[in-house]
CSV table of C-alpha atoms in Angstrom, one decimal:
chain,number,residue,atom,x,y,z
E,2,UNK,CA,32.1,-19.2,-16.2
E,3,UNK,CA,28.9,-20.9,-17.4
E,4,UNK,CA,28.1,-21.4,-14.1
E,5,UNK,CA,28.6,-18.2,-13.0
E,6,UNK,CA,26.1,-16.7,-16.1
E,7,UNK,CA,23.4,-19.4,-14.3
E,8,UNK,CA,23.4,-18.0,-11.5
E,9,UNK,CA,22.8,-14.6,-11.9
E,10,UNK,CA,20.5,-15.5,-15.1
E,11,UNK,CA,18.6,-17.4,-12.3
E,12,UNK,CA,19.0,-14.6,-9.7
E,13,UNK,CA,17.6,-11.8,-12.2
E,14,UNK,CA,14.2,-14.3,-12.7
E,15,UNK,CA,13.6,-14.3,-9.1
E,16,UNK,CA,13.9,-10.5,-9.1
E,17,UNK,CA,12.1,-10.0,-12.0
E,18,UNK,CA,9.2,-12.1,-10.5
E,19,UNK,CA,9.2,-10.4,-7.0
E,20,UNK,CA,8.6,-7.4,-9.1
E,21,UNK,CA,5.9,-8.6,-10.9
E,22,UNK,CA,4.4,-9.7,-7.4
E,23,UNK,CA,5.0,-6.3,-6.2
E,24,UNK,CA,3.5,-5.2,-8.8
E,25,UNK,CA,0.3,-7.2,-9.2
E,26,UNK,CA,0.0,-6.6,-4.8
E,27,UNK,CA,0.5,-3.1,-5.1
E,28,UNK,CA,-2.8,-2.8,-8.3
E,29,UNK,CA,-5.1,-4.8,-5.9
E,30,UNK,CA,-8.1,-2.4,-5.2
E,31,UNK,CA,-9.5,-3.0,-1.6
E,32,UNK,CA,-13.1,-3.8,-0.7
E,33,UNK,CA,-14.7,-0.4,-0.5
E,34,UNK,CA,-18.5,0.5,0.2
E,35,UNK,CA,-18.8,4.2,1.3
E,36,UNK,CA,-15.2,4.6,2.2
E,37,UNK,CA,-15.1,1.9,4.3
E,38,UNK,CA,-13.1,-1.4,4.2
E,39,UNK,CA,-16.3,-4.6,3.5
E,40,UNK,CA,-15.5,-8.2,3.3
E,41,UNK,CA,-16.8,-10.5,0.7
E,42,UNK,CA,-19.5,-12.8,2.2
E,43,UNK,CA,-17.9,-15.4,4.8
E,44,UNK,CA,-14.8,-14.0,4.6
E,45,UNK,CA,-12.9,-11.2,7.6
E,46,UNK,CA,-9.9,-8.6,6.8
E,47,UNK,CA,-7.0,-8.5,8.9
E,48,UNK,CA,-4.4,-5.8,8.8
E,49,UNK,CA,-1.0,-6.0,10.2
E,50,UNK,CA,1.6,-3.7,9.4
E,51,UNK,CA,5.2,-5.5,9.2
E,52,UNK,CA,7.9,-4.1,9.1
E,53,UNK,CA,11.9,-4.9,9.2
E,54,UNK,CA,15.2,-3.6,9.4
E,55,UNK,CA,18.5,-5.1,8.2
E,56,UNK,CA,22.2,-4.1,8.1
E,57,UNK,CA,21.6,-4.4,4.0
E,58,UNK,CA,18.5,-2.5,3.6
E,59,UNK,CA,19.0,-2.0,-0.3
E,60,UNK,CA,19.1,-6.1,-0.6
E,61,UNK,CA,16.9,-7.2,2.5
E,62,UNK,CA,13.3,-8.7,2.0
E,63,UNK,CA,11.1,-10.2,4.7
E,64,UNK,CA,8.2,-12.6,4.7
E,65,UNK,CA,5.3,-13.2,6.9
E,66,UNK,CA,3.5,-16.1,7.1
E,67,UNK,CA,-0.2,-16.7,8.4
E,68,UNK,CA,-2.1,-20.0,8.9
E,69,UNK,CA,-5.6,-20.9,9.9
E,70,UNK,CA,-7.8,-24.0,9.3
E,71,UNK,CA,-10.0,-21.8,6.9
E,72,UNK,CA,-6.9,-20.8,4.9
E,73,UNK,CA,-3.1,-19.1,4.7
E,74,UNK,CA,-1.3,-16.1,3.6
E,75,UNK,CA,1.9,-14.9,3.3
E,76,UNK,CA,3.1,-11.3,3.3
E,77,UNK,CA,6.2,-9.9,1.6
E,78,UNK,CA,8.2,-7.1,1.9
E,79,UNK,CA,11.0,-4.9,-0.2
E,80,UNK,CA,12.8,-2.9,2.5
E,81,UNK,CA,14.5,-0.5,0.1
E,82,UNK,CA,11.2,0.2,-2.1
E,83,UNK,CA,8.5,-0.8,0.6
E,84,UNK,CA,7.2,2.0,3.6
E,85,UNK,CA,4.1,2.7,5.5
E,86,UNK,CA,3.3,6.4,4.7
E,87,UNK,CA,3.0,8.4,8.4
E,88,UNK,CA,1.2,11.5,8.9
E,89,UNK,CA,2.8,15.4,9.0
E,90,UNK,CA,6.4,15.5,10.0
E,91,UNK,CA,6.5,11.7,11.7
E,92,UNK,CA,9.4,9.9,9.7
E,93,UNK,CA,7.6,6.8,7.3
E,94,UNK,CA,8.2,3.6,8.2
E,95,UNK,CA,10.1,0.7,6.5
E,96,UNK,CA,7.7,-2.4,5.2
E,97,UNK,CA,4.1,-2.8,4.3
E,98,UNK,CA,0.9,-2.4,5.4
E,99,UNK,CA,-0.8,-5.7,4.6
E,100,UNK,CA,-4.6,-5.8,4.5
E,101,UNK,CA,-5.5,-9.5,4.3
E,102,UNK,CA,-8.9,-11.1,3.3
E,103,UNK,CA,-9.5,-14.3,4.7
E,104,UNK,CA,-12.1,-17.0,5.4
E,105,UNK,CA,-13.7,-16.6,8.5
E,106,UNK,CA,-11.7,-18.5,11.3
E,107,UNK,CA,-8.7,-18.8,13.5
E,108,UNK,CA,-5.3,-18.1,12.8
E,109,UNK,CA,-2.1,-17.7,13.8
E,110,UNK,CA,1.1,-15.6,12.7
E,111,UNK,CA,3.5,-18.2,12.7
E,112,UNK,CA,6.7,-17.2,11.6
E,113,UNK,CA,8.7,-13.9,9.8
E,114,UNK,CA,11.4,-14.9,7.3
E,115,UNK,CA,14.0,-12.6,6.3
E,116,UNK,CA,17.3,-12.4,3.7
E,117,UNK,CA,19.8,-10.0,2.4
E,118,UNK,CA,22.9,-9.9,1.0
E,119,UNK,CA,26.0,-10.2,2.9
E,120,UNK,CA,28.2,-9.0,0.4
E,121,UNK,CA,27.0,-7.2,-2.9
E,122,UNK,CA,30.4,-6.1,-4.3
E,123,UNK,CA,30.2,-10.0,-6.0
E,124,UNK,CA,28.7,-11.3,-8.5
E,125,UNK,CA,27.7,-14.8,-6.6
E,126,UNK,CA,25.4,-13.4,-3.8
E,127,UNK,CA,26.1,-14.7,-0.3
E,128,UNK,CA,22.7,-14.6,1.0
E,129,UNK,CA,22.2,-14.5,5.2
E,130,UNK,CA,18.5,-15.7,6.3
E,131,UNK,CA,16.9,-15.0,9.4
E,132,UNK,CA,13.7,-17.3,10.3
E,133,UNK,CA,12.1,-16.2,13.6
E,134,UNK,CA,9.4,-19.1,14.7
E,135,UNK,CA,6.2,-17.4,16.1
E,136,UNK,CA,3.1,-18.2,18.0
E,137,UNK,CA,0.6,-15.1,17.5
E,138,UNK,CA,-2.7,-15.9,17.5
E,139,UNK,CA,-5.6,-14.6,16.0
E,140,UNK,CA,-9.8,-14.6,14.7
E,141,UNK,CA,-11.2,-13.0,12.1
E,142,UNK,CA,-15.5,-13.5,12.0
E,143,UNK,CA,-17.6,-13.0,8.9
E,144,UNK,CA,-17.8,-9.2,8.0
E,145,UNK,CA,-15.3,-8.0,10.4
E,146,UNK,CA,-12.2,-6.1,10.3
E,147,UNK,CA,-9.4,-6.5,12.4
E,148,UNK,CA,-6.8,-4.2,13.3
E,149,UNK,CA,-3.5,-6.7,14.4
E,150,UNK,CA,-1.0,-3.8,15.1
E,151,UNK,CA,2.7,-4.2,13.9
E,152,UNK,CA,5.2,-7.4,13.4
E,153,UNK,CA,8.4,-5.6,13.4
E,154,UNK,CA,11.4,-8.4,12.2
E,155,UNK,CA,15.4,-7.4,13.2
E,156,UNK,CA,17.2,-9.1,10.8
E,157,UNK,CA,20.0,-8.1,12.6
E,158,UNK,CA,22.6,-10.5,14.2
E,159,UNK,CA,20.4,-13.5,15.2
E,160,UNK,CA,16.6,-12.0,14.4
E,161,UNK,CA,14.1,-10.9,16.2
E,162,UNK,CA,10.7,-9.9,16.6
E,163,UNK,CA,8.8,-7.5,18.2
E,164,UNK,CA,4.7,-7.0,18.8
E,165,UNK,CA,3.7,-3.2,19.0
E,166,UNK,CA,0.9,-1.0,17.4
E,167,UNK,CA,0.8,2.4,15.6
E,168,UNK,CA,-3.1,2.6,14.3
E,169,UNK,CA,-2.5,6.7,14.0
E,170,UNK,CA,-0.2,6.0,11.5
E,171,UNK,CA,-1.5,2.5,9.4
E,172,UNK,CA,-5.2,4.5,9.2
E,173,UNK,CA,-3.1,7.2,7.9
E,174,UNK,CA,-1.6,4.7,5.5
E,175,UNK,CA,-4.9,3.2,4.5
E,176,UNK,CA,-6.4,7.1,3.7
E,177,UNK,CA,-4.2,8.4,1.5
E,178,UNK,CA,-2.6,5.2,-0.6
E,179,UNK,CA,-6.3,3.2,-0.9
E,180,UNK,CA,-9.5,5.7,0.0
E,181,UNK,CA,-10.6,4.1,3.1
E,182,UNK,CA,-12.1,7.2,4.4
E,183,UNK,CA,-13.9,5.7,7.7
E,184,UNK,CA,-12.2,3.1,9.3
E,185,UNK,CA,-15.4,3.2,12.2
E,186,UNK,CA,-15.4,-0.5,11.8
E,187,UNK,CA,-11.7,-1.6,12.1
E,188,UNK,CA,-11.6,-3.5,15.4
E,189,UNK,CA,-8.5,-2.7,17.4
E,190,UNK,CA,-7.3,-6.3,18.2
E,191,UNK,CA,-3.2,-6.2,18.5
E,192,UNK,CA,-0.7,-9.6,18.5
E,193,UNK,CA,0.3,-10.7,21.3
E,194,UNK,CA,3.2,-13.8,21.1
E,195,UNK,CA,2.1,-17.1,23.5
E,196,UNK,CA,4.6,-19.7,24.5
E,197,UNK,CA,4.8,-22.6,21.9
E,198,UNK,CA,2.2,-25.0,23.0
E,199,UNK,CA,-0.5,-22.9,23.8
């Protein structure tokens, strides 16, 4: 029993934390100047909307993970609170729009993570993970920003990924949750994957 009461005392601190990240993400104000999106000195924004889908929304999350010489990030995703906000009648999408400042540089996205839960009639969560290797290049100079189109992660069955881009509806996204009212200087650049090795 006492083991039982550890485990969900320690899965209720990992949700309590994701929430706080969530949280802390979603107050982050953007670098604005005149409605558009300007990097700090030396450093680039790149934009990439992921998003996922899962068998379990109301218990999936998905991670994605950049690394460059000049730095990393990692972006995180809630698919039962987490959508990128379309325009008129055109259904939202599931996942998040991630703007990402980073040290000038190349990159690459090299992998999207992903977990639910199998079964949440139980107290003891059986958790299924999904982690889809990837070879997605990227660069990102001083001052610019890059439009990288959408990572979109199936956590179904044995998990894949998919490259596409849908800059009506991420500029949409950027308008009406952060202000950026002229996105003139977003460069249009989308993934691509490349064979491991190359």
């Amino acid at each position: 029993m006492m083991l039982l009461a550890n485990r969900v005392l320690k899965r209720a601190a990992v949700l309590v934390a994701s929430l706080l990240v969530l949280t802390g993400c979603a107050s982050v104000k953007l670098p604005l100047e005149n409605g558009r999106l300007t990097p700090a000195a030396g450093q680039g924004i790149a934009i990439v909307a992921f998003t996922a889908q899962s068998f379990s929304p109301d218990t999936a999350d998905a991670q994605l993970f950049i690394q460059g010489a000049n730095g990393r990030a990692v972006g995180y995703t809630r698919l039962v609170t987490d959508f990128i906000r379309a325009p008129g009648d055109t259904q939202n999408s599931v996942g998040r729009l991630l703007v990402l400042p980073l040290p000038a540089g190349q990159y690459a996205v090299t992998r999207a993570a992903g977990s639910w839960l199998r079964d949440s009639g139980t107290l003891i969560g059986n958790y299924q993970y999904v982690d889809v290797p990837l070879n997605a290049p990227f660069k990102v100079a001083a001052g610019e920003v890059v439009y990288l189109g959408q990572v979109h992660l199936n956590m179904n069955l044995r998990g894949e990924v998919a490259f596409s881009q849908n800059s009506t509806r991420d500029f949409y996204d950027l308008q009406v949750r952060s202000g950026v009212t002229d996105t003139s200087n977003i460069q249009i650049r989308p993934l691509a994957a490349t064979p491991a090795g190359q």
